[in-house]
Amino acid sequence: MTQNAQHHAYHTVEQAQINLRGRFKEADISTYELDARVLTGFALSLDDIGLIKHASRSVTEQENKILEKVCLARLEGKPVSRIIGVKEFYSLPFHISPATLDPRPDSECLVDSALNAAEKLAKSKSKPLKVLDLGTGSGCLLIAFAHACKQRAIQVKGLGVDISANALRQARINAAINGVSDSVNFRQSDWFENVSSRFDIIISNPPYISSGEIEALAPEVSKYDSKTALDGGTDGLDAYRNIISNIMSFIQPGGCVLFEIGSEQAALVTNLVRQVIVTPPQVTISHVSDLSGLNRVVQVEFDINS
Ligand SMILES: C[S@@+](CC[C@H](N)C(=O)[O-])C[C@H]1O[C@@H](n2cnc3c(N)ncnc32)[C@H](O)[C@@H]1O
């Protein structure tokens, strides 16, 4: 054990949690309470109830070492999800790795919008809805969507694509964990390159940060999320440009495309759609805002005759 770990020897489960809480608070980590609970539970293999039930249990030397390791990782700025390898999204667990973006609560807005679209489209369809997720990463959007559709008895056949084979490995595991492997598949593809059919719903949260802005992001993002997941090129719009210029070959008449966007990008992405789809009656474009009122989704509904 190192000098530092000895200094922080935790005698009981409760003392361990109190110690972590104090050190995180001192380091100005705003979520110090939650982080201490999650990381103590992770290090000691106890869930929330276990932490209470076994509060006075002694902590072994081996456990002390693990506690110290996870505590120091958090103090160095590593996000809790990156330490424990799991993130909750849409109330479901998602395994993450260095190849996947850490799923963001902001992206739940896109899943809600896709569900609204699915509920509308399912009324006029007897076959399962075909859904494509471009840049699927951990698979969180498509899997949460498929899971919610299952609960609503909406039949879907989903395809998630990503350029990263490592991300796709996580997505497949996440589909299995969340019980939707029967309705979603994953494939390696550079956007539409290995995609050959048309879809009722296309969703995408592509990389949309301007290359020059990445280094200035919080270290929890710039240091731990992969550049492939963040970098949207010089103006942040490269992926949208690529996807939108091909969209007419992959969307079904009457279908719906939903993009997550950076909070300042609604007008820019809308303009890109308008430039490509030149006859305005063909599409209805709308914006969906998140709980704090920021535009987070651009929705493009295609006319049935488009
Ligand atoms: C912002 S992340 C979104 C991940 C996930 N959908 C989410 O919402 O958490 C963008 C994803 O696009 C993928 N990506 C980047 N360039 C790509 C390309 N040319 N073709 C396909 N996927 C790409 C990245 O690997 C990453 O998984």
Short mmCIF file of C-alpha atoms and ligand atoms in Angstrom, two decimals:
data_model
loop_
_atom_site.label_atom_id
_atom_site.label_comp_id
_atom_site.label_asym_id
_atom_site.label_seq_id
_atom_site.Cartn_x
_atom_site.Cartn_y
_atom_site.Cartn_z
CA MET A 1 0.00 0.00 0.00
CA THR A 2 1.33 3.50 -0.76
CA GLN A 3 1.83 6.17 1.90
CA ASN A 4 -1.17 7.99 0.47
CA ALA A 5 -3.42 4.92 0.59
CA GLN A 6 -2.29 4.21 4.15
CA HIS A 7 -3.21 7.74 5.10
CA HIS A 8 -6.68 7.07 3.68
CA ALA A 9 -7.26 3.60 5.16
CA TYR A 10 -11.02 3.16 5.42
CA HIS A 11 -12.11 1.07 8.41
CA THR A 12 -15.79 0.53 7.64
CA VAL A 13 -18.02 0.83 4.57
CA GLU A 14 -19.66 3.92 6.03
CA GLN A 15 -16.34 5.60 6.82
CA ALA A 16 -15.13 4.88 3.29
CA GLN A 17 -18.15 6.65 1.79
CA ILE A 18 -17.79 9.61 4.18
CA ASN A 19 -14.10 9.90 3.35
CA LEU A 20 -14.69 9.91 -0.42
CA ARG A 21 -17.52 12.41 -0.03
CA GLY A 22 -15.27 14.78 1.93
CA ARG A 23 -12.40 14.55 -0.53
CA PHE A 24 -14.66 15.09 -3.56
CA LYS A 25 -16.33 18.07 -1.88
CA GLU A 26 -12.95 19.56 -1.06
CA ALA A 27 -12.00 19.15 -4.74
CA ASP A 28 -15.15 21.12 -5.75
CA ILE A 29 -16.80 18.17 -7.51
CA SER A 30 -20.42 19.33 -7.56
CA THR A 31 -21.81 15.77 -7.58
CA TYR A 32 -19.64 14.75 -4.60
CA GLU A 33 -22.47 13.01 -2.73
CA LEU A 34 -23.62 10.86 -5.66
CA ASP A 35 -20.07 10.16 -6.89
CA ALA A 36 -18.96 8.99 -3.41
CA ARG A 37 -21.95 6.65 -3.14
CA VAL A 38 -21.55 5.18 -6.63
CA LEU A 39 -17.78 4.75 -6.39
CA THR A 40 -17.84 3.26 -2.87
CA GLY A 41 -20.50 0.81 -4.05
CA PHE A 42 -18.45 0.00 -7.14
CA ALA A 43 -15.20 -0.55 -5.20
CA LEU A 44 -16.90 -2.72 -2.57
CA SER A 45 -19.36 -4.48 -4.96
CA LEU A 46 -22.36 -3.19 -3.01
CA ASP A 47 -25.56 -1.63 -4.37
CA ASP A 48 -27.29 1.30 -2.62
CA ILE A 49 -29.15 -0.99 -0.22
CA GLY A 50 -25.96 -3.01 0.45
CA LEU A 51 -24.12 0.20 1.38
CA ILE A 52 -26.71 0.85 4.08
CA LYS A 53 -27.08 -2.77 5.23
CA HIS A 54 -23.33 -3.32 5.51
CA ALA A 55 -22.41 0.19 6.70
CA SER A 56 -20.49 -1.09 9.73
CA ARG A 57 -18.71 -3.94 7.94
CA SER A 58 -14.90 -3.73 7.98
CA VAL A 59 -13.10 -2.89 4.75
CA THR A 60 -10.31 -5.29 3.77
CA GLU A 61 -6.83 -4.18 2.77
CA GLN A 62 -7.52 -5.22 -0.82
CA GLU A 63 -10.74 -3.17 -0.86
CA ASN A 64 -8.84 -0.21 0.57
CA LYS A 65 -6.52 -0.32 -2.41
CA ILE A 66 -9.42 -0.37 -4.87
CA LEU A 67 -11.19 2.47 -3.04
CA GLU A 68 -8.06 4.59 -3.17
CA LYS A 69 -7.53 3.87 -6.86
CA VAL A 70 -11.07 4.88 -7.88
CA CYS A 71 -10.99 7.90 -5.58
CA LEU A 72 -7.73 9.18 -7.09
CA ALA A 73 -9.05 8.58 -10.63
CA ARG A 74 -12.09 10.74 -9.85
CA LEU A 75 -9.93 13.43 -8.23
CA GLU A 76 -7.86 13.48 -11.43
CA GLY A 77 -11.03 14.33 -13.40
CA LYS A 78 -12.03 10.94 -14.79
CA PRO A 79 -15.85 10.80 -15.07
CA VAL A 80 -17.58 8.27 -12.81
CA SER A 81 -19.00 6.45 -15.86
CA ARG A 82 -15.47 6.00 -17.27
CA ILE A 83 -14.28 4.57 -13.93
CA ILE A 84 -17.12 2.08 -13.53
CA GLY A 85 -17.56 1.45 -17.29
CA VAL A 86 -21.31 1.92 -17.21
CA LYS A 87 -23.65 4.89 -17.77
CA GLU A 88 -27.39 5.11 -17.26
CA PHE A 89 -29.32 6.51 -20.22
CA TYR A 90 -33.10 6.59 -20.58
CA SER A 91 -33.16 4.61 -17.28
CA LEU A 92 -31.22 1.75 -18.88
CA PRO A 93 -27.60 0.64 -18.25
CA PHE A 94 -25.05 1.10 -21.06
CA HIS A 95 -21.52 -0.29 -21.04
CA ILE A 96 -19.04 2.23 -22.37
CA SER A 97 -15.40 2.03 -23.48
CA PRO A 98 -12.77 4.49 -24.73
CA ALA A 99 -14.28 4.04 -28.23
CA THR A 100 -17.78 5.20 -27.26
CA LEU A 101 -19.14 8.58 -26.33
CA ASP A 102 -20.36 8.75 -22.75
CA PRO A 103 -24.16 8.89 -23.34
CA ARG A 104 -25.52 12.34 -22.39
CA PRO A 105 -28.85 13.05 -20.67
CA ASP A 106 -29.37 15.78 -23.36
CA SER A 107 -29.70 13.05 -25.99
CA GLU A 108 -32.83 11.62 -24.32
CA CYS A 109 -34.67 14.44 -26.12
CA LEU A 110 -33.83 12.77 -29.46
CA VAL A 111 -35.19 9.42 -28.26
CA ASP A 112 -38.44 11.11 -27.14
CA SER A 113 -38.80 12.78 -30.56
CA ALA A 114 -38.11 9.51 -32.39
CA LEU A 115 -40.76 7.78 -30.26
CA ASN A 116 -43.33 10.44 -31.13
CA ALA A 117 -42.52 9.95 -34.81
CA ALA A 118 -42.74 6.15 -34.44
CA GLU A 119 -46.14 6.35 -32.75
CA LYS A 120 -47.46 8.43 -35.68
CA LEU A 121 -45.88 6.27 -38.41
CA ALA A 122 -46.85 2.93 -36.81
CA LYS A 123 -50.55 3.80 -37.24
CA SER A 124 -50.26 3.58 -41.03
CA LYS A 125 -47.87 0.59 -41.22
CA SER A 126 -48.48 -3.12 -40.85
CA LYS A 127 -44.78 -4.08 -41.17
CA PRO A 128 -42.11 -3.27 -38.50
CA LEU A 129 -40.79 0.28 -38.77
CA LYS A 130 -37.29 0.37 -40.24
CA VAL A 131 -35.02 2.61 -38.21
CA LEU A 132 -31.41 3.64 -38.90
CA ASP A 133 -29.04 5.14 -36.30
CA LEU A 134 -26.00 6.82 -37.89
CA GLY A 135 -22.97 7.00 -35.56
CA THR A 136 -24.51 4.66 -33.01
CA GLY A 137 -21.54 4.59 -30.55
CA SER A 138 -22.67 2.70 -27.44
CA GLY A 139 -26.00 2.15 -29.25
CA CYS A 140 -27.76 4.16 -26.54
CA LEU A 141 -30.19 6.02 -28.84
CA LEU A 142 -31.30 3.04 -30.93
CA ILE A 143 -31.43 0.63 -27.98
CA ALA A 144 -33.40 3.00 -25.73
CA PHE A 145 -35.74 3.67 -28.65
CA ALA A 146 -36.20 -0.05 -29.44
CA HIS A 147 -36.75 -0.81 -25.75
CA ALA A 148 -39.44 1.87 -25.47
CA CYS A 149 -41.09 0.69 -28.72
CA LYS A 150 -41.22 -2.86 -27.32
CA GLN A 151 -43.05 -1.56 -24.25
CA ARG A 152 -45.55 0.23 -26.52
CA ALA A 153 -45.99 -2.82 -28.79
CA ILE A 154 -44.55 -0.87 -31.76
CA GLN A 155 -42.61 -3.26 -33.99
CA VAL A 156 -39.24 -2.02 -35.15
CA LYS A 157 -36.29 -3.33 -37.09
CA GLY A 158 -33.27 -1.21 -36.21
CA LEU A 159 -29.83 -0.85 -37.75
CA GLY A 160 -27.03 1.03 -35.96
CA VAL A 161 -23.89 1.91 -37.93
CA ASP A 162 -20.59 3.34 -36.80
CA ILE A 163 -17.14 3.76 -38.29
CA SER A 164 -15.62 2.30 -35.10
CA ALA A 165 -15.60 -1.49 -34.76
CA ASN A 166 -14.79 -1.12 -31.06
CA ALA A 167 -17.85 1.04 -30.47
CA LEU A 168 -20.02 -1.52 -32.29
CA ARG A 169 -18.76 -4.24 -29.93
CA GLN A 170 -20.15 -2.27 -27.00
CA ALA A 171 -23.40 -1.56 -28.85
CA ARG A 172 -24.01 -5.29 -29.39
CA ILE A 173 -23.35 -6.03 -25.70
CA ASN A 174 -25.70 -3.19 -24.73
CA ALA A 175 -28.46 -4.49 -26.99
CA ALA A 176 -28.18 -7.90 -25.30
CA ILE A 177 -28.12 -6.46 -21.77
CA ASN A 178 -31.22 -4.42 -22.51
CA GLY A 179 -33.12 -7.25 -24.18
CA VAL A 180 -33.47 -5.83 -27.71
CA SER A 181 -31.00 -7.99 -29.69
CA ASP A 182 -33.97 -9.45 -31.57
CA SER A 183 -34.94 -6.05 -33.02
CA VAL A 184 -31.60 -4.28 -33.63
CA ASN A 185 -28.46 -5.05 -35.64
CA PHE A 186 -25.16 -3.26 -35.92
CA ARG A 187 -22.80 -2.83 -38.88
CA GLN A 188 -19.53 -1.03 -39.54
CA SER A 189 -20.04 1.74 -42.06
CA ASP A 190 -18.70 5.18 -42.96
CA TRP A 191 -22.13 6.88 -42.72
CA PHE A 192 -24.23 5.33 -45.57
CA GLU A 193 -21.36 3.47 -47.26
CA ASN A 194 -22.53 -0.04 -46.22
CA VAL A 195 -26.23 0.78 -46.02
CA SER A 196 -28.43 -0.26 -48.91
CA SER A 197 -32.12 0.12 -48.08
CA ARG A 198 -34.61 2.83 -47.16
CA PHE A 199 -35.78 3.63 -43.63
CA ASP A 200 -38.94 5.05 -42.04
CA ILE A 201 -36.94 6.82 -39.35
CA ILE A 202 -33.29 7.92 -39.45
CA ILE A 203 -31.72 9.22 -36.24
CA SER A 204 -28.25 10.60 -35.70
CA ASN A 205 -26.19 12.29 -33.05
CA PRO A 206 -23.10 12.86 -35.21
CA PRO A 207 -19.83 14.49 -34.11
CA TYR A 208 -20.66 18.22 -34.13
CA ILE A 209 -17.92 20.09 -32.26
CA SER A 210 -15.68 22.34 -34.39
CA SER A 211 -12.15 20.86 -34.48
CA GLY A 212 -10.68 24.02 -32.96
CA GLU A 213 -13.03 23.94 -29.95
CA ILE A 214 -12.30 20.42 -28.73
CA GLU A 215 -9.25 21.26 -26.61
CA ALA A 216 -11.20 24.00 -24.83
CA LEU A 217 -13.93 21.59 -23.67
CA ALA A 218 -14.02 20.37 -20.06
CA PRO A 219 -11.22 17.81 -19.53
CA GLU A 220 -13.87 15.21 -18.66
CA VAL A 221 -14.93 15.49 -22.33
CA SER A 222 -11.74 16.39 -24.24
CA LYS A 223 -9.62 13.82 -22.38
CA TYR A 224 -12.04 10.89 -22.18
CA ASP A 225 -14.47 11.03 -25.17
CA SER A 226 -12.95 9.83 -28.44
CA LYS A 227 -12.09 12.49 -31.05
CA THR A 228 -14.00 10.44 -33.66
CA ALA A 229 -17.13 10.95 -31.56
CA LEU A 230 -16.62 14.69 -31.11
CA ASP A 231 -14.86 16.20 -34.13
CA GLY A 232 -17.27 17.69 -36.67
CA GLY A 233 -14.58 19.36 -38.82
CA THR A 234 -13.68 23.04 -39.18
CA ASP A 235 -17.20 24.40 -38.63
CA GLY A 236 -18.61 21.35 -36.80
CA LEU A 237 -21.02 20.59 -39.68
CA ASP A 238 -19.06 18.03 -41.78
CA ALA A 239 -21.11 15.00 -40.66
CA TYR A 240 -24.47 16.78 -41.19
CA ARG A 241 -23.32 17.86 -44.67
CA ASN A 242 -22.38 14.30 -45.59
CA ILE A 243 -25.54 12.71 -44.17
CA ILE A 244 -27.97 15.31 -45.55
CA SER A 245 -26.51 15.18 -49.06
CA ASN A 246 -27.31 11.44 -49.20
CA ILE A 247 -30.54 11.38 -47.26
CA MET A 248 -32.94 11.30 -50.24
CA SER A 249 -31.61 7.85 -51.24
CA PHE A 250 -32.23 6.31 -47.80
CA ILE A 251 -35.46 7.77 -46.45
CA GLN A 252 -38.87 6.26 -47.20
CA PRO A 253 -41.60 8.55 -48.53
CA GLY A 254 -43.46 9.80 -45.43
CA GLY A 255 -40.39 9.09 -43.27
CA CYS A 256 -38.73 11.20 -40.62
CA VAL A 257 -35.11 12.22 -39.98
CA LEU A 258 -34.02 13.41 -36.54
CA PHE A 259 -30.66 15.00 -35.81
CA GLU A 260 -29.25 15.90 -32.45
CA ILE A 261 -27.54 19.28 -32.79
CA GLY A 262 -25.32 21.56 -30.74
CA SER A 263 -27.49 24.23 -29.08
CA GLU A 264 -26.32 26.90 -31.58
CA GLN A 265 -26.68 24.79 -34.72
CA ALA A 266 -30.46 24.66 -35.36
CA ALA A 267 -30.49 27.33 -38.09
CA LEU A 268 -27.25 26.05 -39.69
CA VAL A 269 -28.48 22.45 -39.96
CA THR A 270 -31.92 23.63 -41.14
CA ASN A 271 -30.19 25.62 -43.91
CA LEU A 272 -28.22 22.56 -44.98
CA VAL A 273 -31.48 20.60 -45.30
CA ARG A 274 -33.07 23.45 -47.27
CA GLN A 275 -30.09 23.59 -49.64
CA VAL A 276 -30.37 19.89 -50.49
CA ILE A 277 -34.13 19.47 -50.52
CA VAL A 278 -35.03 22.28 -52.85
CA THR A 279 -38.83 22.00 -53.10
CA PRO A 280 -40.08 23.20 -49.71
CA PRO A 281 -43.46 21.38 -49.70
CA GLN A 282 -41.59 18.06 -49.65
CA VAL A 283 -40.51 18.43 -46.05
CA THR A 284 -41.62 19.95 -42.78
CA ILE A 285 -38.69 21.02 -40.62
CA SER A 286 -39.13 21.64 -36.91
CA HIS A 287 -36.93 22.09 -33.86
CA VAL A 288 -37.33 20.38 -30.51
CA SER A 289 -35.93 21.99 -27.38
CA ASP A 290 -34.70 20.31 -24.21
CA LEU A 291 -35.91 21.04 -20.66
CA SER A 292 -33.73 24.16 -20.46
CA GLY A 293 -35.29 25.57 -23.64
CA LEU A 294 -32.28 25.01 -25.92
CA ASN A 295 -32.89 23.61 -29.41
CA ARG A 296 -31.41 20.10 -29.38
CA VAL A 297 -33.14 18.31 -32.25
CA VAL A 298 -33.81 19.17 -35.90
CA GLN A 299 -36.70 17.07 -37.19
CA VAL A 300 -37.31 16.67 -40.93
CA GLU A 301 -40.64 15.06 -41.86
CA PHE A 302 -40.89 13.94 -45.50
CA ASP A 303 -44.13 14.18 -47.40
CA ILE A 304 -45.64 10.81 -48.34
CA ASN A 305 -45.28 11.84 -52.02
CA SER A 306 -41.64 12.91 -51.70
C1 LIG B 1 -21.44 12.12 -30.89
S1 LIG B 1 -21.10 10.38 -31.02
C2 LIG B 1 -22.72 9.71 -30.75
C3 LIG B 1 -22.73 8.33 -30.18
C4 LIG B 1 -24.12 7.85 -29.73
N1 LIG B 1 -25.04 7.82 -30.85
C5 LIG B 1 -24.66 8.73 -28.64
O1 LIG B 1 -25.59 9.49 -28.91
O2 LIG B 1 -24.15 8.65 -27.50
C6 LIG B 1 -20.85 10.21 -32.78
C7 LIG B 1 -20.58 8.81 -33.26
O3 LIG B 1 -20.38 8.86 -34.68
C8 LIG B 1 -19.35 7.96 -35.03
N2 LIG B 1 -18.77 8.38 -36.31
C9 LIG B 1 -17.86 9.35 -36.55
N3 LIG B 1 -17.58 9.44 -37.86
C10 LIG B 1 -18.32 8.49 -38.47
C11 LIG B 1 -18.47 8.08 -39.84
N4 LIG B 1 -17.77 8.66 -40.81
N5 LIG B 1 -19.34 7.09 -40.11
C12 LIG B 1 -20.04 6.49 -39.11
N6 LIG B 1 -19.94 6.82 -37.81
C13 LIG B 1 -19.10 7.81 -37.49
C14 LIG B 1 -18.38 8.00 -33.86
O4 LIG B 1 -17.57 6.84 -33.82
C15 LIG B 1 -19.36 8.12 -32.68
O5 LIG B 1 -19.70 6.85 -32.18
#
